[in-house]
Amino acid sequence: MMKRQRRQHEIVALLAEGHFRGIGDLAEALSVSEETIRRELRVLEASGAVVRAHGAVRLAKVEAEGSFATRLQRHAEAKQRIAGAVAELVADGQTLYIDASTTGHYVARALRDHQRLTVITNAVGVAAELGGRNENRVLLAGGELDYEYRACFDATARDYLAAFTPSLAILSVESVNLDHGFADYHVGEAAVCRMMIARSRRTLIAADRSKFDRHGTVQVAPLDGVDMLVTDAALDPDYAAALAAVEVVIA
């Protein structure tokens, strides 16, 4: 099952540029048969992640979430409280990934008094909050800018981010679901977050209670695939059981 999930994630990453790609092209890129690709695409199509047409496939249209400024104000008090709790878990001098989520933006703001951080990010806002302060070092991934997210998610950005091995990845998601784990709507963002999880020694997910029981488009990680969850409300019993192996902090 894990091998199939990894293959599906790789297919989604290959489609992240937004264009149609042929079945044969995907099969060659992943060194598998075309029938294997078709089998995985049937699963992805059923979940709404991809659209197939005439022997080719592309990502489904991403669900609209609104502009970054709009999303920044959504559940802002909860996000700020969570960000403060996350900041208390970060030590001066630590090396971090911080993602392009609005919660990640608030985390960066909460870290402004920290010193000598090395922050690796694809988010313009995170870099602006922490760059040039307290001997912080900010490493910003380039590439094509997604104006709605104020961040870069393309292959150029992913390749740059993948060169690092930080001690902690600080991420947020749009969905926490018992069946589908941690997920996002934006395919590029999900691909970047999966890469950050793979490259960092520990992963922290920061997600307010509005994210629970929502259905995302693309999985970022299973519920037991991260080290820590910071949220703003006590977990329901089902989630507490599913996250038993994860350190949970209530802000």
PDB file of C-alpha atoms in Angstrom:
ATOM      1  CA  MET A   1       0.000   0.000   0.000  1.00  0.00           C
ATOM      2  CA  MET A   2       2.789   2.437   0.890  1.00  0.00           C
ATOM      3  CA  LYS A   3       4.478   1.709  -2.455  1.00  0.00           C
ATOM      4  CA  ARG A   4       1.258   2.513  -4.316  1.00  0.00           C
ATOM      5  CA  GLN A   5       0.730   5.722  -2.344  1.00  0.00           C
ATOM      6  CA  ARG A   6       4.299   6.790  -3.073  1.00  0.00           C
ATOM      7  CA  ARG A   7       3.798   6.082  -6.783  1.00  0.00           C
ATOM      8  CA  GLN A   8       0.579   8.127  -6.799  1.00  0.00           C
ATOM      9  CA  HIS A   9       2.409  10.998  -5.092  1.00  0.00           C
ATOM     10  CA  GLU A  10       5.124  10.797  -7.748  1.00  0.00           C
ATOM     11  CA  ILE A  11       2.500  10.963 -10.509  1.00  0.00           C
ATOM     12  CA  VAL A  12       0.959  14.051  -8.938  1.00  0.00           C
ATOM     13  CA  ALA A  13       4.406  15.665  -8.643  1.00  0.00           C
ATOM     14  CA  LEU A  14       5.075  14.996 -12.340  1.00  0.00           C
ATOM     15  CA  LEU A  15       1.777  16.680 -13.196  1.00  0.00           C
ATOM     16  CA  ALA A  16       2.446  19.679 -10.963  1.00  0.00           C
ATOM     17  CA  GLU A  17       3.333  21.952 -13.894  1.00  0.00           C
ATOM     18  CA  GLY A  18      -0.344  21.891 -14.908  1.00  0.00           C
ATOM     19  CA  HIS A  19      -0.122  20.417 -18.428  1.00  0.00           C
ATOM     20  CA  PHE A  20      -1.476  17.190 -19.939  1.00  0.00           C
ATOM     21  CA  ARG A  21       1.012  14.310 -19.969  1.00  0.00           C
ATOM     22  CA  GLY A  22       0.701  11.023 -21.832  1.00  0.00           C
ATOM     23  CA  ILE A  23       0.326   7.648 -20.137  1.00  0.00           C
ATOM     24  CA  GLY A  24       3.485   6.423 -21.848  1.00  0.00           C
ATOM     25  CA  ASP A  25       5.397   9.479 -20.717  1.00  0.00           C
ATOM     26  CA  LEU A  26       4.430   8.871 -17.082  1.00  0.00           C
ATOM     27  CA  ALA A  27       5.236   5.165 -17.341  1.00  0.00           C
ATOM     28  CA  GLU A  28       8.700   5.950 -18.690  1.00  0.00           C
ATOM     29  CA  ALA A  29       9.367   8.589 -16.038  1.00  0.00           C
ATOM     30  CA  LEU A  30       8.479   6.165 -13.221  1.00  0.00           C
ATOM     31  CA  SER A  31       9.978   3.053 -14.874  1.00  0.00           C
ATOM     32  CA  VAL A  32       6.714   1.088 -14.658  1.00  0.00           C
ATOM     33  CA  SER A  33       4.252  -0.319 -17.171  1.00  0.00           C
ATOM     34  CA  GLU A  34       1.481   1.726 -18.753  1.00  0.00           C
ATOM     35  CA  GLU A  35      -1.056  -0.601 -17.116  1.00  0.00           C
ATOM     36  CA  THR A  36       0.416   0.240 -13.712  1.00  0.00           C
ATOM     37  CA  ILE A  37       0.050   3.944 -14.489  1.00  0.00           C
ATOM     38  CA  ARG A  38      -3.573   3.411 -15.606  1.00  0.00           C
ATOM     39  CA  ARG A  39      -4.334   1.580 -12.365  1.00  0.00           C
ATOM     40  CA  GLU A  40      -2.941   4.416 -10.257  1.00  0.00           C
ATOM     41  CA  LEU A  41      -4.722   7.014 -12.378  1.00  0.00           C
ATOM     42  CA  ARG A  42      -8.060   5.289 -11.777  1.00  0.00           C
ATOM     43  CA  VAL A  43      -7.522   5.789  -8.052  1.00  0.00           C
ATOM     44  CA  LEU A  44      -6.444   9.416  -8.473  1.00  0.00           C
ATOM     45  CA  GLU A  45      -9.343  10.153 -10.816  1.00  0.00           C
ATOM     46  CA  ALA A  46     -11.834   8.669  -8.358  1.00  0.00           C
ATOM     47  CA  SER A  47     -10.457  10.953  -5.638  1.00  0.00           C
ATOM     48  CA  GLY A  48     -10.841  13.992  -7.913  1.00  0.00           C
ATOM     49  CA  ALA A  49      -7.109  14.694  -8.086  1.00  0.00           C
ATOM     50  CA  VAL A  50      -6.671  14.202 -11.854  1.00  0.00           C
ATOM     51  CA  VAL A  51      -8.622  14.435 -15.103  1.00  0.00           C
ATOM     52  CA  ARG A  52      -8.012  12.013 -17.995  1.00  0.00           C
ATOM     53  CA  ALA A  53      -8.700  12.610 -21.697  1.00  0.00           C
ATOM     54  CA  HIS A  54      -7.641  10.717 -24.853  1.00  0.00           C
ATOM     55  CA  GLY A  55      -4.690   8.842 -23.391  1.00  0.00           C
ATOM     56  CA  ALA A  56      -3.384  11.807 -21.405  1.00  0.00           C
ATOM     57  CA  VAL A  57      -3.898  13.175 -17.919  1.00  0.00           C
ATOM     58  CA  ARG A  58      -3.618  16.459 -16.038  1.00  0.00           C
ATOM     59  CA  LEU A  59      -4.297  17.643 -12.520  1.00  0.00           C
ATOM     60  CA  ALA A  60      -7.857  18.585 -11.670  1.00  0.00           C
ATOM     61  CA  LYS A  61      -8.558  22.245 -11.101  1.00  0.00           C
ATOM     62  CA  VAL A  62      -7.525  23.219  -7.611  1.00  0.00           C
ATOM     63  CA  GLU A  63     -10.399  24.144  -5.301  1.00  0.00           C
ATOM     64  CA  ALA A  64     -10.546  27.881  -4.832  1.00  0.00           C
ATOM     65  CA  GLU A  65      -9.400  29.013  -1.406  1.00  0.00           C
ATOM     66  CA  GLY A  66      -9.328  32.751  -1.927  1.00  0.00           C
ATOM     67  CA  SER A  67      -6.406  35.163  -2.024  1.00  0.00           C
ATOM     68  CA  PHE A  68      -3.556  34.934   0.452  1.00  0.00           C
ATOM     69  CA  ALA A  69      -4.764  38.087   2.201  1.00  0.00           C
ATOM     70  CA  THR A  70      -8.258  36.608   2.564  1.00  0.00           C
ATOM     71  CA  ARG A  71      -6.950  33.305   3.888  1.00  0.00           C
ATOM     72  CA  LEU A  72      -4.603  35.110   6.274  1.00  0.00           C
ATOM     73  CA  GLN A  73      -7.636  36.612   8.032  1.00  0.00           C
ATOM     74  CA  ARG A  74      -9.563  33.329   8.192  1.00  0.00           C
ATOM     75  CA  HIS A  75      -9.415  31.929  11.775  1.00  0.00           C
ATOM     76  CA  ALA A  76      -6.617  34.442  12.407  1.00  0.00           C
ATOM     77  CA  GLU A  77      -6.872  34.346  16.209  1.00  0.00           C
ATOM     78  CA  ALA A  78      -6.536  30.562  16.303  1.00  0.00           C
ATOM     79  CA  LYS A  79      -3.620  30.630  13.860  1.00  0.00           C
ATOM     80  CA  GLN A  80      -1.822  33.275  15.917  1.00  0.00           C
ATOM     81  CA  ARG A  81      -2.298  31.259  19.105  1.00  0.00           C
ATOM     82  CA  ILE A  82      -0.973  28.136  17.400  1.00  0.00           C
ATOM     83  CA  ALA A  83       1.958  30.097  15.973  1.00  0.00           C
ATOM     84  CA  GLY A  84       2.901  31.287  19.445  1.00  0.00           C
ATOM     85  CA  ALA A  85       2.895  27.708  20.720  1.00  0.00           C
ATOM     86  CA  VAL A  86       5.021  26.574  17.784  1.00  0.00           C
ATOM     87  CA  ALA A  87       7.540  29.363  18.401  1.00  0.00           C
ATOM     88  CA  GLU A  88       8.043  28.102  21.949  1.00  0.00           C
ATOM     89  CA  LEU A  89       9.143  24.757  20.517  1.00  0.00           C
ATOM     90  CA  VAL A  90      11.853  26.316  18.333  1.00  0.00           C
ATOM     91  CA  ALA A  91      15.329  26.933  19.727  1.00  0.00           C
ATOM     92  CA  ASP A  92      17.639  29.782  18.760  1.00  0.00           C
ATOM     93  CA  GLY A  93      20.076  28.662  16.086  1.00  0.00           C
ATOM     94  CA  GLN A  94      17.800  25.930  14.734  1.00  0.00           C
ATOM     95  CA  THR A  95      17.498  25.097  11.023  1.00  0.00           C
ATOM     96  CA  LEU A  96      13.901  24.990   9.783  1.00  0.00           C
ATOM     97  CA  TYR A  97      11.683  24.471   6.802  1.00  0.00           C
ATOM     98  CA  ILE A  98       8.622  26.737   6.940  1.00  0.00           C
ATOM     99  CA  ASP A  99       5.957  26.206   4.299  1.00  0.00           C
ATOM    100  CA  ALA A 100       3.852  28.712   2.354  1.00  0.00           C
ATOM    101  CA  SER A 101       0.647  28.351   4.389  1.00  0.00           C
ATOM    102  CA  THR A 102      -0.982  31.286   6.163  1.00  0.00           C
ATOM    103  CA  THR A 103      -0.325  29.509   9.469  1.00  0.00           C
ATOM    104  CA  GLY A 104       3.327  29.281   8.430  1.00  0.00           C
ATOM    105  CA  HIS A 105       3.281  33.048   7.879  1.00  0.00           C
ATOM    106  CA  TYR A 106       2.026  33.574  11.443  1.00  0.00           C
ATOM    107  CA  VAL A 107       4.693  31.159  12.722  1.00  0.00           C
ATOM    108  CA  ALA A 108       7.379  33.243  11.003  1.00  0.00           C
ATOM    109  CA  ARG A 109       5.964  36.354  12.629  1.00  0.00           C
ATOM    110  CA  ALA A 110       6.005  34.638  16.033  1.00  0.00           C
ATOM    111  CA  LEU A 111       9.670  33.742  15.529  1.00  0.00           C
ATOM    112  CA  ARG A 112      10.822  37.319  14.956  1.00  0.00           C
ATOM    113  CA  ASP A 113      12.537  37.520  18.368  1.00  0.00           C
ATOM    114  CA  HIS A 114      14.447  34.285  17.843  1.00  0.00           C
ATOM    115  CA  GLN A 115      18.123  34.523  16.932  1.00  0.00           C
ATOM    116  CA  ARG A 116      20.461  32.840  14.445  1.00  0.00           C
ATOM    117  CA  LEU A 117      17.746  30.782  12.785  1.00  0.00           C
ATOM    118  CA  THR A 118      18.366  29.244   9.385  1.00  0.00           C
ATOM    119  CA  VAL A 119      15.004  29.251   7.605  1.00  0.00           C
ATOM    120  CA  ILE A 120      14.486  27.492   4.281  1.00  0.00           C
ATOM    121  CA  THR A 121      11.225  28.420   2.592  1.00  0.00           C
ATOM    122  CA  ASN A 122       9.402  28.909  -0.687  1.00  0.00           C
ATOM    123  CA  ALA A 123       7.210  31.685   0.772  1.00  0.00           C
ATOM    124  CA  VAL A 124       7.923  35.358   0.136  1.00  0.00           C
ATOM    125  CA  GLY A 125       6.088  36.411   3.304  1.00  0.00           C
ATOM    126  CA  VAL A 126       8.085  34.085   5.550  1.00  0.00           C
ATOM    127  CA  ALA A 127      11.335  35.469   4.129  1.00  0.00           C
ATOM    128  CA  ALA A 128      10.128  39.039   4.661  1.00  0.00           C
ATOM    129  CA  GLU A 129       9.179  38.377   8.296  1.00  0.00           C
ATOM    130  CA  LEU A 130      12.490  36.796   9.299  1.00  0.00           C
ATOM    131  CA  GLY A 131      15.151  38.095   6.913  1.00  0.00           C
ATOM    132  CA  GLY A 132      17.605  40.686   8.198  1.00  0.00           C
ATOM    133  CA  ARG A 133      16.743  40.178  11.880  1.00  0.00           C
ATOM    134  CA  ASN A 134      18.786  38.826  14.790  1.00  0.00           C
ATOM    135  CA  GLU A 135      21.424  37.179  12.586  1.00  0.00           C
ATOM    136  CA  ASN A 136      18.790  34.975  10.959  1.00  0.00           C
ATOM    137  CA  ARG A 137      19.741  33.328   7.670  1.00  0.00           C
ATOM    138  CA  VAL A 138      16.884  32.962   5.157  1.00  0.00           C
ATOM    139  CA  LEU A 139      17.194  30.698   2.105  1.00  0.00           C
ATOM    140  CA  LEU A 140      14.358  31.440  -0.321  1.00  0.00           C
ATOM    141  CA  ALA A 141      13.483  29.071  -3.168  1.00  0.00           C
ATOM    142  CA  GLY A 142      12.939  30.715  -6.532  1.00  0.00           C
ATOM    143  CA  GLY A 143      10.972  29.705  -9.607  1.00  0.00           C
ATOM    144  CA  GLU A 144       7.640  30.836 -11.031  1.00  0.00           C
ATOM    145  CA  LEU A 145       5.714  32.827  -8.426  1.00  0.00           C
ATOM    146  CA  ASP A 146       2.173  31.708  -7.604  1.00  0.00           C
ATOM    147  CA  TYR A 147       0.606  35.102  -6.933  1.00  0.00           C
ATOM    148  CA  GLU A 148      -2.372  33.736  -4.979  1.00  0.00           C
ATOM    149  CA  TYR A 149      -0.025  31.968  -2.545  1.00  0.00           C
ATOM    150  CA  ARG A 150       2.920  34.395  -2.708  1.00  0.00           C
ATOM    151  CA  ALA A 151       5.218  31.393  -3.084  1.00  0.00           C
ATOM    152  CA  CYS A 152       6.951  29.144  -5.621  1.00  0.00           C
ATOM    153  CA  PHE A 153       5.955  25.499  -6.029  1.00  0.00           C
ATOM    154  CA  ASP A 154       7.408  24.483  -9.395  1.00  0.00           C
ATOM    155  CA  ALA A 155      10.261  22.067 -10.134  1.00  0.00           C
ATOM    156  CA  THR A 156      12.876  24.800  -9.719  1.00  0.00           C
ATOM    157  CA  ALA A 157      11.634  25.558  -6.198  1.00  0.00           C
ATOM    158  CA  ARG A 158      11.351  21.889  -5.245  1.00  0.00           C
ATOM    159  CA  ASP A 159      14.864  21.114  -6.454  1.00  0.00           C
ATOM    160  CA  TYR A 160      16.291  23.979  -4.418  1.00  0.00           C
ATOM    161  CA  LEU A 161      14.401  23.055  -1.250  1.00  0.00           C
ATOM    162  CA  ALA A 162      15.364  19.377  -1.574  1.00  0.00           C
ATOM    163  CA  ALA A 163      19.069  20.220  -1.193  1.00  0.00           C
ATOM    164  CA  PHE A 164      18.662  20.842   2.556  1.00  0.00           C
ATOM    165  CA  THR A 165      18.262  18.584   5.604  1.00  0.00           C
ATOM    166  CA  PRO A 166      16.861  20.775   8.403  1.00  0.00           C
ATOM    167  CA  SER A 167      16.164  19.578  11.924  1.00  0.00           C
ATOM    168  CA  LEU A 168      12.468  20.537  11.747  1.00  0.00           C
ATOM    169  CA  ALA A 169       9.804  21.118   9.092  1.00  0.00           C
ATOM    170  CA  ILE A 170       6.963  23.408  10.193  1.00  0.00           C
ATOM    171  CA  LEU A 171       3.956  22.888   7.941  1.00  0.00           C
ATOM    172  CA  SER A 172       0.230  23.423   7.861  1.00  0.00           C
ATOM    173  CA  VAL A 173      -2.502  21.713   5.847  1.00  0.00           C
ATOM    174  CA  GLU A 174      -6.046  22.447   4.693  1.00  0.00           C
ATOM    175  CA  SER A 175      -7.477  19.111   5.823  1.00  0.00           C
ATOM    176  CA  VAL A 176      -7.097  16.697   8.737  1.00  0.00           C
ATOM    177  CA  ASN A 177      -9.194  13.627   8.070  1.00  0.00           C
ATOM    178  CA  LEU A 178      -9.395  10.185   9.678  1.00  0.00           C
ATOM    179  CA  ASP A 179      -9.549   8.471   6.286  1.00  0.00           C
ATOM    180  CA  HIS A 180      -7.124  10.597   4.264  1.00  0.00           C
ATOM    181  CA  GLY A 181      -4.731  11.992   6.878  1.00  0.00           C
ATOM    182  CA  PHE A 182      -3.206  15.441   6.340  1.00  0.00           C
ATOM    183  CA  ALA A 183      -4.050  16.924   2.935  1.00  0.00           C
ATOM    184  CA  ASP A 184      -4.038  20.116   0.867  1.00  0.00           C
ATOM    185  CA  TYR A 185      -6.084  21.536  -2.006  1.00  0.00           C
ATOM    186  CA  HIS A 186      -3.091  22.989  -3.864  1.00  0.00           C
ATOM    187  CA  VAL A 187      -1.222  20.172  -5.606  1.00  0.00           C
ATOM    188  CA  GLY A 188       2.069  22.056  -5.786  1.00  0.00           C
ATOM    189  CA  GLU A 189       1.923  22.962  -2.115  1.00  0.00           C
ATOM    190  CA  ALA A 190       1.250  19.335  -1.189  1.00  0.00           C
ATOM    191  CA  ALA A 191       4.229  18.178  -3.268  1.00  0.00           C
ATOM    192  CA  VAL A 192       6.523  20.685  -1.549  1.00  0.00           C
ATOM    193  CA  CYS A 193       5.261  19.653   1.889  1.00  0.00           C
ATOM    194  CA  ARG A 194       5.825  15.953   1.174  1.00  0.00           C
ATOM    195  CA  MET A 195       9.370  16.731   0.102  1.00  0.00           C
ATOM    196  CA  MET A 196       9.959  18.793   3.266  1.00  0.00           C
ATOM    197  CA  ILE A 197       8.739  15.896   5.409  1.00  0.00           C
ATOM    198  CA  ALA A 198      11.079  13.489   3.617  1.00  0.00           C
ATOM    199  CA  ARG A 199      14.136  15.749   3.986  1.00  0.00           C
ATOM    200  CA  SER A 200      13.755  16.980   7.594  1.00  0.00           C
ATOM    201  CA  ARG A 201      14.571  15.041  10.758  1.00  0.00           C
ATOM    202  CA  ARG A 202      11.236  15.935  12.435  1.00  0.00           C
ATOM    203  CA  THR A 203       7.923  17.274  11.165  1.00  0.00           C
ATOM    204  CA  LEU A 204       5.473  19.552  12.966  1.00  0.00           C
ATOM    205  CA  ILE A 205       1.977  20.113  11.584  1.00  0.00           C
ATOM    206  CA  ALA A 206       0.194  23.284  12.777  1.00  0.00           C
ATOM    207  CA  ALA A 207      -3.551  23.108  12.086  1.00  0.00           C
ATOM    208  CA  ASP A 208      -6.502  24.812  13.735  1.00  0.00           C
ATOM    209  CA  ARG A 209      -9.707  22.912  14.551  1.00  0.00           C
ATOM    210  CA  SER A 210     -11.507  24.203  11.427  1.00  0.00           C
ATOM    211  CA  LYS A 211      -9.259  21.881   9.372  1.00  0.00           C
ATOM    212  CA  PHE A 212     -10.538  18.699  11.019  1.00  0.00           C
ATOM    213  CA  ASP A 213     -13.020  16.510   9.100  1.00  0.00           C
ATOM    214  CA  ARG A 214     -12.469  18.459   5.885  1.00  0.00           C
ATOM    215  CA  HIS A 215     -11.604  16.641   2.667  1.00  0.00           C
ATOM    216  CA  GLY A 216      -8.440  17.773   0.911  1.00  0.00           C
ATOM    217  CA  THR A 217      -7.501  17.035  -2.689  1.00  0.00           C
ATOM    218  CA  VAL A 218      -3.970  15.656  -2.298  1.00  0.00           C
ATOM    219  CA  GLN A 219      -2.496  13.841   0.694  1.00  0.00           C
ATOM    220  CA  VAL A 220       0.523  15.350   2.422  1.00  0.00           C
ATOM    221  CA  ALA A 221       1.022  12.599   5.031  1.00  0.00           C
ATOM    222  CA  PRO A 222      -0.895   9.907   6.894  1.00  0.00           C
ATOM    223  CA  LEU A 223      -1.918  10.854  10.430  1.00  0.00           C
ATOM    224  CA  ASP A 224       0.935   8.805  11.897  1.00  0.00           C
ATOM    225  CA  GLY A 225       3.441  10.148   9.366  1.00  0.00           C
ATOM    226  CA  VAL A 226       4.499  13.244  11.350  1.00  0.00           C
ATOM    227  CA  ASP A 227       6.126  13.787  14.735  1.00  0.00           C
ATOM    228  CA  MET A 228       4.077  16.588  16.246  1.00  0.00           C
ATOM    229  CA  LEU A 229       0.695  18.294  15.878  1.00  0.00           C
ATOM    230  CA  VAL A 230      -0.029  21.755  17.294  1.00  0.00           C
ATOM    231  CA  THR A 231      -3.708  22.682  17.312  1.00  0.00           C
ATOM    232  CA  ASP A 232      -6.084  24.904  19.257  1.00  0.00           C
ATOM    233  CA  ALA A 233      -8.602  22.448  20.738  1.00  0.00           C
ATOM    234  CA  ALA A 234      -8.596  19.068  22.451  1.00  0.00           C
ATOM    235  CA  LEU A 235      -8.881  16.160  20.043  1.00  0.00           C
ATOM    236  CA  ASP A 236     -12.011  14.071  19.671  1.00  0.00           C
ATOM    237  CA  PRO A 237     -11.477  10.470  20.859  1.00  0.00           C
ATOM    238  CA  ASP A 238     -11.197   9.068  17.311  1.00  0.00           C
ATOM    239  CA  TYR A 239      -8.488  11.553  16.391  1.00  0.00           C
ATOM    240  CA  ALA A 240      -6.713  11.047  19.711  1.00  0.00           C
ATOM    241  CA  ALA A 241      -6.542   7.329  18.966  1.00  0.00           C
ATOM    242  CA  ALA A 242      -5.381   7.827  15.367  1.00  0.00           C
ATOM    243  CA  LEU A 243      -2.703  10.285  16.522  1.00  0.00           C
ATOM    244  CA  ALA A 244      -1.553   8.211  19.511  1.00  0.00           C
ATOM    245  CA  ALA A 245       2.003   8.023  18.156  1.00  0.00           C
ATOM    246  CA  VAL A 246       2.175  11.777  17.526  1.00  0.00           C
ATOM    247  CA  GLU A 247       3.080  14.374  20.147  1.00  0.00           C
ATOM    248  CA  VAL A 248       0.057  16.694  20.365  1.00  0.00           C
ATOM    249  CA  VAL A 249       0.290  20.238  21.755  1.00  0.00           C
ATOM    250  CA  ILE A 250      -2.872  22.242  22.457  1.00  0.00           C
ATOM    251  CA  ALA A 251      -2.289  25.973  22.086  1.00  0.00           C
TER     252      ALA A 251
END
